Tab-separated table of C-alpha atoms in Angstrom:
chain	number	residue	atom	x	y	z
A	220	MET	CA	-10.976	15.305	-8.482
A	221	HIS	CA	-13.274	16.880	-5.914
A	222	PHE	CA	-12.809	18.202	-2.370
A	223	VAL	CA	-14.711	17.373	0.818
A	224	ASN	CA	-14.459	18.196	4.501
A	225	ALA	CA	-14.173	14.969	6.472
A	226	LYS	CA	-15.755	14.617	9.919
A	227	SER	CA	-12.881	12.498	11.227
A	228	ILE	CA	-9.581	11.147	9.948
A	229	LEU	CA	-8.298	8.376	12.247
A	230	SER	CA	-9.996	4.994	12.584
A	231	ALA	CA	-10.287	3.110	15.862
A	232	HIS	CA	-6.994	1.410	14.989
A	233	ASN	CA	-5.243	4.679	14.065
A	234	GLY	CA	-5.408	4.234	10.311
A	235	MET	CA	-6.226	7.043	7.912
A	236	ASN	CA	-7.152	7.484	4.268
A	237	LEU	CA	-6.491	10.967	2.938
A	238	TYR	CA	-8.096	10.282	-0.439
A	239	ARG	CA	-10.805	8.043	-1.883
A	240	GLY	CA	-10.565	6.474	-5.312
A	241	CYS	CA	-7.343	5.915	-7.223
A	242	THR	CA	-5.609	6.727	-10.506
A	243	HIS	CA	-3.013	3.921	-10.543
A	244	GLY	CA	-5.299	1.773	-12.679
A	245	CYS	CA	-4.336	-1.636	-11.230
A	246	ILE	CA	-6.648	-4.080	-12.939
A	247	TYR	CA	-7.249	-6.252	-9.842
A	248	CYS	CA	-7.963	-3.455	-7.340
A	249	ASP	CA	-10.288	-4.627	-4.560
A	250	SER	CA	-11.018	-1.012	-3.600
A	251	ARG	CA	-13.165	-0.765	-6.737
A	252	SER	CA	-15.655	-3.100	-5.068
A	253	LEU	CA	-19.043	-1.420	-4.754
A	254	CYS	CA	-19.277	-2.368	-1.077
A	255	TYR	CA	-16.759	0.363	-0.213
A	256	HIS	CA	-18.970	3.123	-1.708
A	257	ASN	CA	-16.044	4.830	-3.408
A	258	PRO	CA	-16.517	7.655	-5.925
A	259	ILE	CA	-17.908	6.704	-9.317
A	260	PRO	CA	-15.951	6.854	-11.524
A	261	PHE	CA	-13.213	5.429	-9.309
A	262	GLU	CA	-10.684	7.816	-10.881
A	263	ASP	CA	-12.646	10.854	-9.626
A	264	ILE	CA	-10.476	11.328	-6.561
A	265	GLU	CA	-12.115	12.540	-3.380
A	266	VAL	CA	-9.695	14.739	-1.444
A	267	LYS	CA	-10.226	15.138	2.297
A	268	GLN	CA	-9.037	18.718	2.272
A	269	ASN	CA	-9.187	19.177	6.056
A	270	ALA	CA	-7.316	15.943	6.835
A	271	ALA	CA	-4.203	17.693	8.138
A	272	GLU	CA	-6.182	19.866	10.551
A	273	LEU	CA	-8.124	16.854	11.825
A	274	LEU	CA	-4.956	14.824	12.267
A	275	GLU	CA	-3.174	17.596	14.146
A	276	ASP	CA	-6.116	17.940	16.513
A	277	ARG	CA	-6.285	14.195	17.196
A	278	LEU	CA	-2.562	13.734	17.771
A	279	ARG	CA	-2.372	16.754	20.058
A	280	ARG	CA	-5.090	15.242	22.267
A	281	LYS	CA	-3.864	11.629	22.293
A	282	ARG	CA	-2.660	10.448	25.689
A	283	GLU	CA	-0.259	7.841	24.341
A	284	LYS	CA	1.928	7.718	21.251
A	285	CYS	CA	1.207	5.031	18.674
A	286	MET	CA	1.783	3.991	15.087
A	287	ILE	CA	-0.285	5.830	12.474
A	288	GLY	CA	-1.140	3.809	9.374
A	289	THR	CA	-2.046	4.930	5.876
A	290	GLY	CA	-2.399	3.307	2.468
A	291	ALA	CA	-4.620	0.329	3.292
A	292	MET	CA	-7.578	1.386	1.138
A	293	CYS	CA	-6.165	4.273	-0.856
A	294	ASP	CA	-2.598	4.913	-1.974
A	295	PRO	CA	-1.282	8.100	-0.305
A	296	TYR	CA	0.932	8.799	-3.325
A	297	MET	CA	-1.505	9.009	-6.193
A	298	HIS	CA	-0.775	11.431	-9.016
A	299	CYS	CA	-2.671	14.333	-7.415
A	300	GLU	CA	-0.466	14.121	-4.307
A	301	LYS	CA	2.411	15.569	-6.328
A	302	GLU	CA	0.418	18.791	-6.702
A	303	LEU	CA	-1.554	18.816	-3.446
A	304	GLY	CA	1.047	17.616	-0.942
A	305	LEU	CA	-1.625	16.435	1.518
A	306	THR	CA	0.285	13.299	2.473
A	307	ARG	CA	3.447	15.284	3.104
A	308	ARG	CA	1.621	17.719	5.370
A	309	CYS	CA	0.269	14.832	7.431
A	310	LEU	CA	3.720	13.240	7.657
A	311	GLU	CA	5.059	16.549	8.949
A	312	ILE	CA	2.441	16.454	11.714
A	313	ILE	CA	3.277	12.852	12.611
A	314	ASP	CA	6.938	13.817	12.745
A	315	ARG	CA	6.323	16.934	14.872
A	316	TYR	CA	4.219	15.093	17.419
A	317	GLY	CA	6.565	12.110	17.733
A	318	PHE	CA	4.238	9.385	16.479
A	319	GLY	CA	5.262	6.363	14.399
A	320	LEU	CA	4.259	5.637	10.811
A	321	ALA	CA	3.338	2.570	8.756
A	322	ILE	CA	2.790	3.703	5.173
A	323	GLN	CA	1.850	1.598	2.137
A	324	THR	CA	2.241	2.555	-1.526
A	325	LYS	CA	3.102	1.402	-5.041
A	326	SER	CA	4.507	4.777	-6.082
A	327	ASP	CA	8.067	6.073	-6.150
A	328	LEU	CA	6.668	9.513	-5.269
A	329	ILE	CA	7.306	8.401	-1.701
A	330	MET	CA	10.961	9.275	-2.356
A	331	ARG	CA	9.963	12.949	-2.247
A	332	ASP	CA	9.317	12.509	1.478
A	333	ILE	CA	12.389	10.441	2.313
A	334	ASP	CA	13.598	13.175	4.663
A	335	LEU	CA	10.448	12.914	6.792
A	336	LEU	CA	10.423	9.108	6.737
A	337	GLU	CA	14.013	9.018	7.908
A	338	ASN	CA	13.375	11.565	10.634
A	339	ILE	CA	10.297	9.728	11.926
A	340	ASN	CA	12.268	6.483	11.983
A	341	LYS	CA	15.087	8.058	13.971
A	342	LYS	CA	12.642	9.369	16.577
A	343	THR	CA	10.245	6.424	16.765
A	344	LYS	CA	9.594	3.960	13.926
A	345	CYS	CA	8.690	4.268	10.265
A	346	VAL	CA	7.754	1.178	8.262
A	347	VAL	CA	7.469	1.525	4.487
A	348	GLN	CA	5.284	-1.056	2.743
A	349	MET	CA	5.623	-1.697	-0.990
A	350	THR	CA	3.343	-3.844	-3.121
A	351	LEU	CA	5.203	-6.148	-5.528
A	352	THR	CA	3.089	-8.446	-7.697
A	353	THR	CA	4.675	-8.807	-11.134
A	354	TYR	CA	8.374	-9.311	-11.862
A	355	ASP	CA	8.155	-9.051	-15.654
A	356	GLU	CA	8.203	-5.353	-16.533
A	357	ALA	CA	6.057	-5.577	-19.667
A	358	LEU	CA	3.433	-7.620	-17.840
A	359	CYS	CA	3.553	-5.250	-14.873
A	360	ARG	CA	2.688	-2.335	-17.158
A	361	LYS	CA	-0.472	-4.160	-18.193
A	362	ILE	CA	-1.518	-5.173	-14.683
A	363	GLU	CA	-0.528	-1.928	-12.906
A	364	PRO	CA	-0.489	0.510	-15.832
A	365	ASN	CA	-0.383	3.997	-14.285
A	366	VAL	CA	2.249	3.587	-11.587
A	367	CYS	CA	5.962	2.787	-11.530
A	368	THR	CA	6.921	-0.808	-12.274
A	369	THR	CA	8.194	-3.429	-9.853
A	370	ARG	CA	11.818	-2.742	-10.756
A	371	ARG	CA	11.471	0.878	-9.673
A	372	ARG	CA	9.704	-0.120	-6.461
A	373	TYR	CA	12.613	-2.458	-5.715
A	374	GLU	CA	14.950	0.513	-6.154
A	375	VAL	CA	12.846	2.450	-3.636
A	376	LEU	CA	13.159	-0.462	-1.190
A	377	LYS	CA	16.924	-0.396	-1.673
A	378	GLU	CA	17.000	3.309	-0.836
A	379	MET	CA	14.994	2.656	2.319
A	380	GLN	CA	17.486	-0.061	3.209
A	381	ALA	CA	20.330	2.427	2.785
A	382	ARG	CA	18.525	4.803	5.182
A	383	ARG	CA	17.870	1.963	7.674
A	384	ILE	CA	14.110	2.368	7.292
A	385	PRO	CA	12.426	-1.039	7.772
A	386	THR	CA	10.304	-2.323	4.898
A	387	ILE	CA	7.466	-4.791	4.411
A	388	VAL	CA	6.425	-6.180	1.016
A	389	TRP	CA	2.836	-6.984	0.073
A	390	MET	CA	3.232	-9.806	-2.451
A	391	THR	CA	-0.410	-9.878	-3.387
A	392	PRO	CA	-2.597	-10.488	-5.305
A	393	ASP	CA	-1.742	-13.028	-7.999
A	394	LEU	CA	-3.869	-13.406	-11.099
A	395	PRO	CA	-4.364	-17.104	-11.925
A	396	TYR	CA	-2.957	-18.073	-15.341
A	397	ILE	CA	-1.173	-14.708	-15.636
A	398	ASN	CA	1.456	-14.008	-12.953
A	399	ASP	CA	1.046	-17.012	-10.627
A	400	THR	CA	4.270	-18.647	-11.821
A	401	GLU	CA	7.458	-19.872	-10.181
A	402	GLU	CA	9.460	-17.496	-12.361
A	403	ASN	CA	7.443	-14.540	-11.082
A	404	LEU	CA	7.789	-15.689	-7.478
A	405	ASN	CA	11.562	-16.185	-7.792
A	406	GLY	CA	12.014	-12.728	-9.278
A	407	ILE	CA	10.111	-10.930	-6.547
A	408	LEU	CA	11.709	-12.961	-3.748
A	409	GLY	CA	15.092	-12.065	-5.201
A	410	TYR	CA	14.186	-8.377	-4.975
A	411	CYS	CA	13.006	-8.845	-1.383
A	412	LYS	CA	16.204	-10.567	-0.327
A	413	ASP	CA	18.478	-8.035	-1.984
A	414	ALA	CA	16.528	-5.116	-0.495
A	415	GLY	CA	16.699	-6.607	3.003
A	416	VAL	CA	12.973	-6.444	3.696
A	417	LYS	CA	11.749	-7.117	7.229
A	418	GLY	CA	8.843	-9.305	6.180
A	419	ILE	CA	6.386	-10.276	3.463
A	420	ILE	CA	2.574	-10.330	3.537
A	421	LYS	CA	1.256	-13.090	1.293
A	422	PHE	CA	-1.489	-15.276	2.905
A	423	ASP	CA	-2.155	-17.216	-0.320
A	424	PHE	CA	-1.757	-17.265	-4.090
A	425	GLY	CA	-4.774	-15.951	-5.915
A	426	VAL	CA	-7.083	-12.951	-6.022
A	427	THR	CA	-10.431	-11.928	-4.568
A	428	LEU	CA	-13.219	-10.594	-6.774
A	429	ARG	CA	-16.379	-8.765	-5.805
A	430	GLU	CA	-19.011	-6.779	-7.632
A	431	GLY	CA	-17.341	-3.724	-9.058
A	432	ASP	CA	-13.758	-4.923	-9.266
A	433	ARG	CA	-14.682	-8.161	-11.095
A	434	GLU	CA	-16.334	-6.218	-13.901
A	435	TYR	CA	-13.382	-3.878	-14.237
A	436	LEU	CA	-10.920	-6.788	-14.300
A	437	TYR	CA	-12.890	-8.456	-17.078
A	438	GLN	CA	-12.892	-5.241	-19.123
A	439	CYS	CA	-9.110	-5.184	-18.826
A	440	PHE	CA	-8.907	-8.860	-19.764
A	441	ASP	CA	-10.854	-8.162	-22.958
A	442	LYS	CA	-8.323	-5.478	-23.826
A	443	ASP	CA	-4.992	-7.099	-22.934
A	444	PHE	CA	-5.641	-10.808	-22.226
A	445	PRO	CA	-8.018	-12.199	-24.875
A	446	GLY	CA	-9.933	-15.264	-23.720
A	447	MET	CA	-8.982	-14.854	-20.044
A	448	LYS	CA	-12.412	-13.554	-19.003
A	449	GLN	CA	-14.067	-16.639	-20.443
A	450	LEU	CA	-11.540	-18.896	-18.659
A	451	TYR	CA	-12.209	-17.184	-15.321
A	452	GLN	CA	-15.971	-17.427	-15.802
A	453	GLN	CA	-15.653	-21.131	-16.578
A	454	LYS	CA	-13.252	-21.938	-13.735
A	455	PHE	CA	-14.458	-19.622	-10.970
A	456	GLY	CA	-17.937	-18.336	-11.823
A	457	ASN	CA	-18.800	-15.504	-9.408
A	458	ALA	CA	-16.662	-16.827	-6.550
A	459	TYR	CA	-15.173	-14.288	-4.157
A	460	ILE	CA	-11.965	-16.270	-3.661
A	461	VAL	CA	-10.188	-17.072	-6.932
A	462	PRO	CA	-7.263	-19.376	-6.061
A	463	SER	CA	-4.233	-20.063	-8.186
A	464	PRO	CA	-4.044	-23.648	-9.481
A	465	ASN	CA	-0.349	-23.439	-8.550
A	466	HIS	CA	-1.052	-22.435	-4.950
A	467	ASN	CA	0.405	-25.442	-3.150
A	468	GLN	CA	3.794	-25.583	-4.843
A	469	LEU	CA	4.225	-21.813	-4.826
A	470	MET	CA	3.275	-21.536	-1.161
A	471	ALA	CA	5.730	-24.291	-0.226
A	472	LYS	CA	8.511	-22.422	-1.975
A	473	PHE	CA	7.470	-19.142	-0.402
A	474	ARG	CA	7.374	-20.544	3.137
A	475	SER	CA	10.785	-22.127	2.631
A	476	PHE	CA	12.174	-18.727	1.594
A	477	ILE	CA	10.672	-17.087	4.686
A	478	ARG	CA	12.276	-19.680	6.981
A	479	GLU	CA	15.669	-19.570	5.287
A	480	ASN	CA	15.851	-15.790	5.498
A	481	ASN	CA	14.263	-15.459	8.954
A	482	LEU	CA	11.596	-13.008	7.774
A	483	LEU	CA	8.325	-11.965	9.318
A	484	MET	CA	5.234	-13.282	7.536
A	485	ASP	CA	1.591	-12.214	7.329
A	486	ASN	CA	0.180	-11.512	10.827
A	487	GLN	CA	3.683	-11.166	12.248
A	488	CYS	CA	4.128	-8.199	9.897
A	489	PHE	CA	0.962	-6.546	11.193
A	490	GLU	CA	2.049	-7.060	14.786
A	491	TYR	CA	5.411	-5.491	14.027
A	492	MET	CA	3.838	-2.497	12.284
A	493	HIS	CA	1.485	-1.872	15.215
A	494	GLN	CA	4.221	-1.981	17.858
A	495	PHE	CA	5.204	1.527	18.905
A	496	PRO	CA	8.775	1.700	20.267
A	497	LYS	CA	9.275	2.961	23.780
A	498	LYS	CA	11.032	6.185	22.892
A	499	GLU	CA	10.196	9.651	24.115
A	500	ALA	CA	9.862	12.516	21.638
A	501	PRO	CA	9.083	16.150	22.499
A	502	MET	CA	5.617	17.476	21.784
A	503	PRO	CA	5.415	20.564	19.566
A	504	ILE	CA	4.183	23.884	20.811
A	505	GLN	CA	0.475	24.281	20.084
A	506	GLY	CA	-0.064	26.499	17.074
A	507	GLU	CA	3.418	25.858	15.702
A	508	LEU	CA	2.149	24.151	12.573
A	509	ASP	CA	1.130	26.278	9.603
A	510	PHE	CA	-1.260	24.403	7.364
A	511	GLY	CA	-1.519	27.147	4.762
A	512	ALA	CA	-4.076	27.217	1.959
A	513	PHE	CA	-4.984	23.774	0.596
A	514	ASP	CA	-6.624	24.442	-2.712
């Protein structure tokens, strides 16, 4: 872990990444791709130690309220967040200034901040996004080894449901010949239905591979899935898009589930997460926030 001072924190579309790199160890992680210029090794987390100050300054100067997004490229609840609390400090700022939140994670550490999520949702809107890829718990521990399993994430979704916090599930990616099965799909869709999710982001069944994450995936295959690397090399070569051979039948079943349960899907989910509700919330008094010492 190392600390840097960032020059800015919000993107043009009001997204933010408080960290770079990750310690969850998901074997398919696209963020490992070399094109993103993440820290090497990927587990050497870069902490944007001035993120809270930058965020407070930007939100104070914004003319209109909006949704703030986080978690697209880097999970805001990695292991170091438990000690550093950087995500929580930024959520406090979002709450104080009356902005909305769309936050994505795989970690149950998000439950630590349930009070802030609930408060933001009461004032404006808070959307919690959970990634669910692998229903079988033993298989999940191989594919996403250093973070809570799908069952626990489902329990988090249920708690959000109890607090009336809307949720979106990212049901992606699928690893061909590993978790691209009807049994896996049925299990995850069952979780989604029981947890009352607002929508599901899926797009297709398969995975994307680029330089950096392909090599890491193959290392993991050699360890836990003997022969799978050779199968992928034979079937897909160095293709960026690696589709599931079961794509058509699985997608038909998935779309049927979406229709039957009247859920948002794919781009509809993004539109919903970007829509800021027309509610007024009081602005805090300048200087009210105390950021304290970070490190």
